[in-house]
Amino acid sequence: GVNTAAMNDTLLHTSSGRLIWPVYISMGQMIGHDGRMKNNGPLDGKLVRNQYVGTGAHFFDPSFDVGVVLYSDDEGQTWQCNHDGELVILLDWSAYYSKVNEASITEVAPGTSPGRLLMIMRSSLGRLFQAWSDDNGETWTRPQPSVLASSEAPGQIRTLPNGHLLCIWNQDSEEEVRRGQN
């Protein structure tokens, strides 16, 4: 079966009445580096003073995660998936893909630009990644790094009543990375 999940509090009701829900699909064998099934031990950690220390607040899945956006125009009776495929990080077209998961979406300027959506996604590349939709979630730009330096923790984004965007995330500094904190 397909392992699909979503971060809490990410269902969005747009000004057009559409429901938007970013989810992610975990692909691959769910076996960690130690040969055990996922969630059976700390899979995320750092070397601190030459000793491996589990540092995650939870155990990370040993899988590759891709994002998709589900949407409904009938109050959740039926759902469709974005038309342009799974969202992954592809910065080097000849070599490297990276996962994204636990996305959050907001409608940007709903009164002036209906259907313009911004999504931020968790990544393991030291930044939150972002993608844009101009058609109410049916298609998305390729995920690109945002200006927000981040640990491998999800962020949340909202549009405030005055139109400003509010993003809450866990920032990592270069020094924190050097010290082995994550």
XYZ file of N, CA and C in Angstrom:
546
model
N 0.808 -1.185 0.000
C 0.000 0.000 0.000
C 0.856 1.254 0.000
N 0.231 2.357 -0.269
C 0.899 3.653 -0.300
C 0.849 4.267 1.093
N 1.979 4.739 1.573
C 2.076 5.351 2.886
C 1.923 6.857 2.707
N 0.735 7.389 2.982
C 0.438 8.804 2.788
C 0.127 9.446 4.133
N 0.647 10.649 4.341
C 0.425 11.358 5.601
C 0.334 12.854 5.331
N -0.086 13.595 6.344
C -0.145 15.057 6.273
C 0.220 15.616 7.631
N 0.792 16.803 7.617
C 1.071 17.495 8.863
C -0.248 18.040 9.417
N -0.332 18.149 10.741
C -1.563 18.658 11.346
C -1.798 20.122 10.973
N -3.051 20.515 10.964
C -3.479 21.889 10.740
C -3.015 22.456 9.391
N -3.143 21.651 8.328
C -2.713 22.128 7.014
C -3.835 22.158 5.979
N -5.034 21.773 6.328
C -6.157 21.856 5.405
C -6.536 23.333 5.232
N -6.607 23.789 3.989
C -6.878 25.199 3.687
C -8.200 25.320 2.950
N -9.030 26.267 3.372
C -10.269 26.598 2.677
C -10.041 27.920 1.967
N -9.949 27.913 0.636
C -9.597 29.121 -0.118
C -10.815 30.040 -0.294
N -10.559 31.245 -0.774
C -11.639 32.219 -0.975
C -12.627 31.758 -2.044
N -12.211 30.829 -2.926
C -13.118 30.302 -3.946
C -13.989 29.177 -3.405
N -13.714 28.738 -2.180
C -14.461 27.621 -1.599
C -13.774 26.283 -1.743
N -12.660 26.253 -2.434
C -11.924 25.000 -2.631
C -11.199 24.602 -1.348
N -11.190 23.312 -1.061
C -10.375 22.760 0.012
C -9.054 22.298 -0.588
N -7.954 22.682 0.036
C -6.610 22.332 -0.411
C -5.928 21.590 0.734
N -5.305 20.450 0.418
C -4.665 19.656 1.465
C -3.322 19.113 0.968
N -2.205 19.654 1.466
C -0.895 19.113 1.075
C -0.597 17.840 1.864
N -0.271 16.797 1.147
C 0.084 15.522 1.780
C 1.418 15.062 1.219
N 1.997 14.043 1.843
C 3.221 13.473 1.297
C 3.131 11.963 1.299
N 3.820 11.392 0.347
C 3.841 9.942 0.154
C 5.251 9.460 0.448
N 5.362 8.485 1.334
C 6.665 7.888 1.655
C 6.872 6.677 0.760
N 7.996 6.684 0.050
C 8.308 5.608 -0.880
C 9.559 4.876 -0.402
N 9.642 3.617 -0.738
C 10.831 2.837 -0.424
C 10.605 1.884 0.728
N 11.633 1.140 1.039
C 11.565 0.186 2.133
C 11.547 0.925 3.462
N 10.694 0.531 4.344
C 10.585 1.181 5.644
C 11.507 0.507 6.663
N 12.753 0.308 6.258
C 13.742 -0.327 7.116
C 14.861 0.670 7.352
N 15.220 0.873 8.605
C 16.234 1.847 8.961
C 17.642 1.349 8.730
N 18.618 2.193 9.075
C 20.019 1.860 8.879
C 20.451 0.667 9.712
N 19.698 0.369 10.773
C 20.047 -0.747 11.642
C 19.299 -2.027 11.283
N 18.547 -2.018 10.170
C 17.834 -3.205 9.728
C 16.476 -3.393 10.380
N 16.093 -2.486 11.257
C 14.796 -2.621 11.915
C 13.756 -1.790 11.183
N 12.498 -2.144 11.385
C 11.405 -1.385 10.777
C 11.374 0.023 11.347
N 10.787 0.934 10.617
C 10.738 2.336 11.029
C 10.133 2.485 12.422
N 10.509 3.574 13.073
C 10.018 3.965 14.390
C 10.423 3.006 15.503
N 11.439 2.180 15.257
C 11.905 1.274 16.299
C 13.198 1.731 16.942
N 13.674 2.886 16.612
C 14.912 3.364 17.213
C 15.315 4.683 16.608
N 16.223 5.374 17.248
C 16.615 6.677 16.717
C 17.371 6.534 15.406
N 16.785 7.079 14.349
C 17.410 7.031 13.037
C 18.051 8.360 12.682
N 17.804 9.374 13.489
C 18.321 10.700 13.205
C 19.203 11.119 14.366
N 20.383 11.592 14.051
C 21.276 12.020 15.117
C 22.495 12.716 14.564
N 23.411 13.023 15.466
C 24.640 13.724 15.111
C 25.785 13.174 15.949
N 26.993 13.386 15.444
C 28.168 13.108 16.250
C 28.424 14.305 17.145
N 28.426 14.079 18.438
C 28.713 15.117 19.413
C 29.868 14.610 20.266
N 31.003 15.322 20.217
C 32.216 14.909 20.917
C 32.574 13.455 20.589
N 32.512 13.138 19.298
C 32.852 11.815 18.760
C 31.962 10.681 19.255
N 30.751 11.000 19.672
C 29.803 9.975 20.085
C 28.471 10.235 19.379
N 27.883 9.180 18.794
C 26.596 9.324 18.124
C 25.507 9.542 19.171
N 24.726 10.607 18.971
C 23.644 10.933 19.897
C 22.375 11.115 19.083
N 21.318 10.371 19.441
C 20.029 10.575 18.803
C 19.507 11.951 19.167
N 19.148 12.749 18.169
C 18.756 14.128 18.437
C 17.350 14.455 17.977
N 16.704 13.552 17.295
C 15.378 13.849 16.781
C 14.329 13.831 17.871
N 13.308 14.650 17.692
C 12.190 14.643 18.629
C 11.300 13.434 18.376
N 11.407 12.877 17.201
C 10.725 11.623 16.886
C 11.622 10.866 15.926
N 11.267 9.648 15.620
C 12.093 8.831 14.744
C 11.689 9.104 13.298
N 12.653 9.367 12.452
C 12.366 9.708 11.075
C 12.239 8.455 10.230
N 11.343 8.515 9.268
C 11.127 7.378 8.395
C 12.295 7.220 7.438
N 12.777 6.001 7.270
C 13.876 5.749 6.334
C 13.339 5.603 4.912
N 12.751 6.670 4.397
C 12.107 6.598 3.092
C 12.349 7.887 2.336
N 11.933 7.885 1.092
C 11.984 9.076 0.259
C 10.567 9.618 0.174
N 10.382 10.871 0.554
C 9.048 11.459 0.590
C 8.855 12.440 -0.554
N 7.684 12.355 -1.193
C 7.308 13.279 -2.256
C 6.001 13.948 -1.858
N 5.810 15.177 -2.287
C 4.598 15.911 -1.960
C 3.595 15.883 -3.090
N 2.334 15.872 -2.737
C 1.229 16.071 -3.675
C 0.218 16.980 -2.986
N -0.638 17.598 -3.777
C -1.662 18.482 -3.231
C -3.024 17.947 -3.659
N -3.842 17.631 -2.680
C -5.205 17.195 -2.951
C -6.126 18.405 -2.879
N -7.177 18.410 -3.704
C -8.140 19.499 -3.640
C -9.552 18.979 -3.876
N -10.519 19.678 -3.274
C -11.924 19.294 -3.378
C -12.757 20.549 -3.614
N -13.690 20.451 -4.547
C -14.618 21.555 -4.821
C -16.025 21.249 -4.334
N -16.185 20.126 -3.605
C -17.508 19.752 -3.103
C -17.481 19.453 -1.605
N -16.745 20.313 -0.859
C -16.654 20.216 0.601
C -16.120 18.868 1.079
N -15.211 18.275 0.308
C -14.536 17.059 0.735
C -15.222 15.759 0.353
N -16.302 15.830 -0.431
C -16.959 14.591 -0.861
C -16.069 13.813 -1.824
N -15.403 14.533 -2.737
C -14.467 13.902 -3.668
C -13.191 14.740 -3.695
N -12.093 14.088 -4.024
C -10.783 14.745 -4.035
C -10.071 14.451 -5.337
N -9.302 15.430 -5.804
C -8.431 15.268 -6.958
C -7.007 15.617 -6.534
N -6.049 15.129 -7.304
C -4.637 15.389 -7.033
C -4.117 16.411 -8.039
N -3.145 17.239 -7.597
C -2.566 18.206 -8.529
C -2.170 17.499 -9.828
N -2.279 18.233 -10.944
C -2.135 17.630 -12.274
C -0.703 17.467 -12.761
N 0.268 18.052 -12.089
C 1.616 18.082 -12.641
C 2.607 17.180 -11.910
N 2.136 16.196 -11.216
C 3.020 15.188 -10.631
C 3.507 15.523 -9.235
N 4.290 14.612 -8.708
C 4.793 14.722 -7.343
C 5.834 15.823 -7.234
N 5.835 16.503 -6.081
C 6.810 17.552 -5.829
C 8.023 16.954 -5.134
N 9.187 17.160 -5.712
C 10.471 16.760 -5.139
C 11.459 17.894 -5.396
N 12.548 17.863 -4.671
C 13.598 18.850 -4.894
C 14.543 18.302 -5.955
N 14.712 19.064 -7.029
C 15.626 18.708 -8.106
C 16.396 19.972 -8.467
N 17.550 20.155 -7.839
C 18.352 21.343 -8.093
C 19.450 21.091 -9.116
N 19.873 19.846 -9.241
C 20.904 19.467 -10.210
C 20.286 18.426 -11.134
N 19.964 18.838 -12.338
C 19.225 17.977 -13.260
C 19.978 16.713 -13.650
N 21.241 16.617 -13.309
C 21.988 15.426 -13.706
C 22.240 14.465 -12.560
N 21.826 14.819 -11.326
C 22.272 13.956 -10.254
C 21.338 13.817 -9.066
N 20.977 14.893 -8.416
C 20.518 14.809 -7.040
C 19.048 15.190 -6.864
N 18.276 14.275 -6.307
C 16.910 14.550 -5.879
C 16.906 14.570 -4.357
N 16.027 15.357 -3.760
C 15.882 15.342 -2.315
C 14.401 15.354 -1.978
N 14.099 14.811 -0.820
C 12.701 14.680 -0.410
C 12.135 15.990 0.114
N 10.817 16.086 0.088
C 10.068 17.126 0.778
C 8.913 16.449 1.499
N 8.491 17.060 2.588
C 7.299 16.561 3.272
C 6.761 17.628 4.212
N 5.694 17.310 4.902
C 5.058 18.175 5.886
C 4.951 19.625 5.410
N 4.167 19.799 4.354
C 3.985 21.117 3.738
C 2.854 21.894 4.405
N 2.912 23.204 4.232
C 1.865 24.114 4.682
C 1.583 25.087 3.536
N 0.301 25.410 3.318
C -0.100 26.250 2.184
C -0.943 27.412 2.687
N -0.784 28.561 2.032
C -1.649 29.707 2.295
C -2.044 30.351 0.973
N -3.167 31.038 0.988
C -3.602 31.802 -0.176
C -3.015 33.202 -0.043
N -2.309 33.639 -1.072
C -1.629 34.929 -1.053
C -2.544 35.967 -1.698
N -2.811 37.053 -0.991
C -3.658 38.152 -1.479
C -4.987 37.637 -2.023
N -5.791 36.965 -1.194
C -7.018 36.348 -1.694
C -8.001 37.335 -2.321
N -8.011 38.584 -1.870
C -8.935 39.558 -2.446
C -8.523 40.057 -3.816
N -7.215 40.051 -4.101
C -6.725 40.607 -5.360
C -6.217 39.549 -6.329
N -5.776 38.405 -5.812
C -5.238 37.336 -6.671
C -5.832 35.991 -6.265
N -7.135 35.792 -6.500
C -7.707 34.509 -6.086
C -7.016 33.340 -6.795
N -6.768 32.305 -6.051
C -6.123 31.118 -6.616
C -4.613 31.132 -6.546
N -4.006 32.214 -6.061
C -2.541 32.276 -5.923
C -2.178 31.705 -4.561
N -1.460 30.583 -4.569
C -1.123 29.859 -3.351
C 0.385 29.745 -3.198
N 0.844 29.795 -1.954
C 2.243 29.585 -1.617
C 2.333 28.384 -0.676
N 3.216 27.465 -1.003
C 3.444 26.287 -0.175
C 4.881 26.303 0.319
N 5.066 26.030 1.611
C 6.409 25.808 2.144
C 6.504 24.348 2.545
N 7.703 23.778 2.355
C 7.913 22.355 2.584
C 9.158 22.115 3.415
N 9.089 21.151 4.260
C 10.225 20.708 5.058
C 11.218 19.991 4.148
N 12.497 20.240 4.394
C 13.540 19.543 3.637
C 14.716 19.261 4.568
N 15.654 18.500 4.067
C 16.865 18.207 4.848
C 18.068 18.982 4.313
N 17.811 20.050 3.555
C 18.888 20.789 2.893
C 19.198 22.124 3.557
N 18.746 22.324 4.797
C 19.086 23.537 5.525
C 18.214 24.743 5.223
N 17.135 24.535 4.480
C 16.201 25.617 4.145
C 14.799 25.040 4.055
N 13.812 25.891 4.304
C 12.462 25.544 3.888
C 12.424 25.741 2.380
N 11.723 24.873 1.678
C 11.552 25.028 0.239
C 10.154 25.562 -0.023
N 9.980 26.202 -1.178
C 8.701 26.812 -1.507
C 8.293 26.467 -2.931
N 6.987 26.464 -3.161
C 6.425 26.298 -4.499
C 5.185 27.173 -4.587
N 4.852 27.595 -5.804
C 3.729 28.505 -6.045
C 2.714 27.860 -6.981
N 1.444 28.201 -6.780
C 0.379 27.809 -7.699
C -0.407 29.058 -8.065
N -0.696 29.223 -9.340
C -1.527 30.333 -9.804
C -2.909 29.866 -10.243
N -3.195 28.568 -10.063
C -4.486 28.027 -10.496
C -5.194 27.266 -9.376
N -5.089 27.793 -8.163
C -5.814 27.256 -7.014
C -5.411 25.814 -6.686
N -4.119 25.502 -6.862
C -3.582 24.218 -6.423
C -3.571 23.109 -7.439
N -3.969 23.380 -8.672
C -3.988 22.317 -9.682
C -2.603 22.022 -10.230
N -1.745 23.046 -10.323
C -0.350 22.857 -10.742
C 0.544 23.712 -9.851
N 1.823 23.330 -9.783
C 2.782 23.981 -8.885
C 4.117 24.195 -9.588
N 4.819 25.242 -9.178
C 6.182 25.419 -9.658
C 7.068 24.356 -9.015
N 8.227 24.133 -9.608
C 9.184 23.203 -9.016
C 9.666 23.781 -7.687
N 9.729 22.970 -6.613
C 10.196 23.483 -5.314
C 11.587 24.107 -5.413
N 11.711 25.302 -4.813
C 12.967 26.038 -4.787
C 13.285 26.417 -3.346
N 14.564 26.635 -3.019
C 14.888 27.039 -1.647
C 14.321 28.418 -1.341
N 13.759 28.559 -0.151
C 13.310 29.874 0.300
C 14.491 30.575 0.970
N 14.280 31.775 1.434
C 15.335 32.501 2.148
C 15.391 32.092 3.615
N 14.532 31.181 4.053
C 14.431 30.811 5.460
C 15.318 29.615 5.789
N 16.457 29.884 6.462
C 17.329 28.805 6.928
C 16.566 28.004 7.972
N 16.619 26.679 7.869
C 15.776 25.866 8.739
C 16.434 24.543 9.066
N 16.140 24.059 10.253
C 16.494 22.686 10.594
C 15.566 21.773 9.794
N 15.719 20.493 9.957
C 14.820 19.566 9.261
C 13.520 19.435 10.053
N 12.870 20.562 10.231
C 11.593 20.625 10.936
C 10.607 21.358 10.037
N 9.333 21.041 10.139
C 8.359 21.716 9.284
C 8.090 23.137 9.745
N 7.576 23.927 8.845
C 7.124 25.274 9.159
C 5.633 25.379 8.903
N 5.040 26.460 9.370
C 3.633 26.745 9.097
C 3.554 28.150 8.517
N 2.713 28.338 7.507
C 2.540 29.656 6.902
C 1.057 30.007 6.867
N 0.773 31.284 7.122
C -0.602 31.788 7.124
C -0.625 33.180 6.500
N -1.777 33.550 5.963
C -2.011 34.915 5.515
C -2.840 35.606 6.586
N -2.324 36.712 7.105
C -3.013 37.471 8.140
C -4.119 38.317 7.516
N -5.090 38.778 8.316
C -6.186 39.594 7.771
C -5.716 40.840 7.017
N -4.536 41.382 7.367
C -4.030 42.565 6.659
C -3.288 42.192 5.370
N -3.244 40.914 5.022
C -2.590 40.466 3.797
C -1.142 40.061 3.970
N -0.544 40.370 5.113
C 0.843 39.975 5.360
C 0.926 38.472 5.585
N 2.088 37.906 5.256
C 2.314 36.482 5.488
C 3.021 36.299 6.820
N 2.625 35.270 7.555
C 3.263 34.900 8.813
C 3.771 33.485 8.656
N 5.060 33.298 8.892
C 5.662 31.966 8.825
C 6.333 31.683 10.166
N 6.037 30.531 10.714
C 6.659 30.068 11.944
C 7.507 28.855 11.563
N 8.792 28.887 11.919
C 9.677 27.781 11.589
C 10.806 27.715 12.598
N 11.583 26.651 12.515
C 12.695 26.407 13.424
C 13.990 26.731 12.682
N 14.536 27.903 12.950
C 15.732 28.346 12.237
C 16.986 27.693 12.818
N 17.889 27.289 11.952
C 19.205 26.776 12.327
C 20.252 27.758 11.839
N 21.185 28.098 12.704
C 22.288 28.953 12.274
C 23.469 28.081 11.865
N 24.418 28.662 11.169
C 25.620 27.928 10.770
C 26.360 27.401 11.996
N 26.422 28.206 13.051
C 27.093 27.785 14.268
C 26.391 26.594 14.929
N 25.068 26.594 14.934
C 24.322 25.465 15.510
C 24.574 24.184 14.736
N 24.679 24.295 13.429
C 24.995 23.125 12.613
C 26.383 22.610 12.949
N 27.355 23.513 13.065
C 28.730 23.111 13.419
C 28.796 22.424 14.776
N 27.966 22.878 15.728
C 27.968 22.283 17.064
C 27.199 20.961 17.112
N 26.588 20.562 16.017
C 25.873 19.296 15.993
C 24.444 19.377 16.483
N 23.905 20.570 16.608
C 22.515 20.714 17.040
C 21.601 20.670 15.826
N 20.477 20.005 15.987
C 19.482 20.026 14.917
C 18.089 19.875 15.493
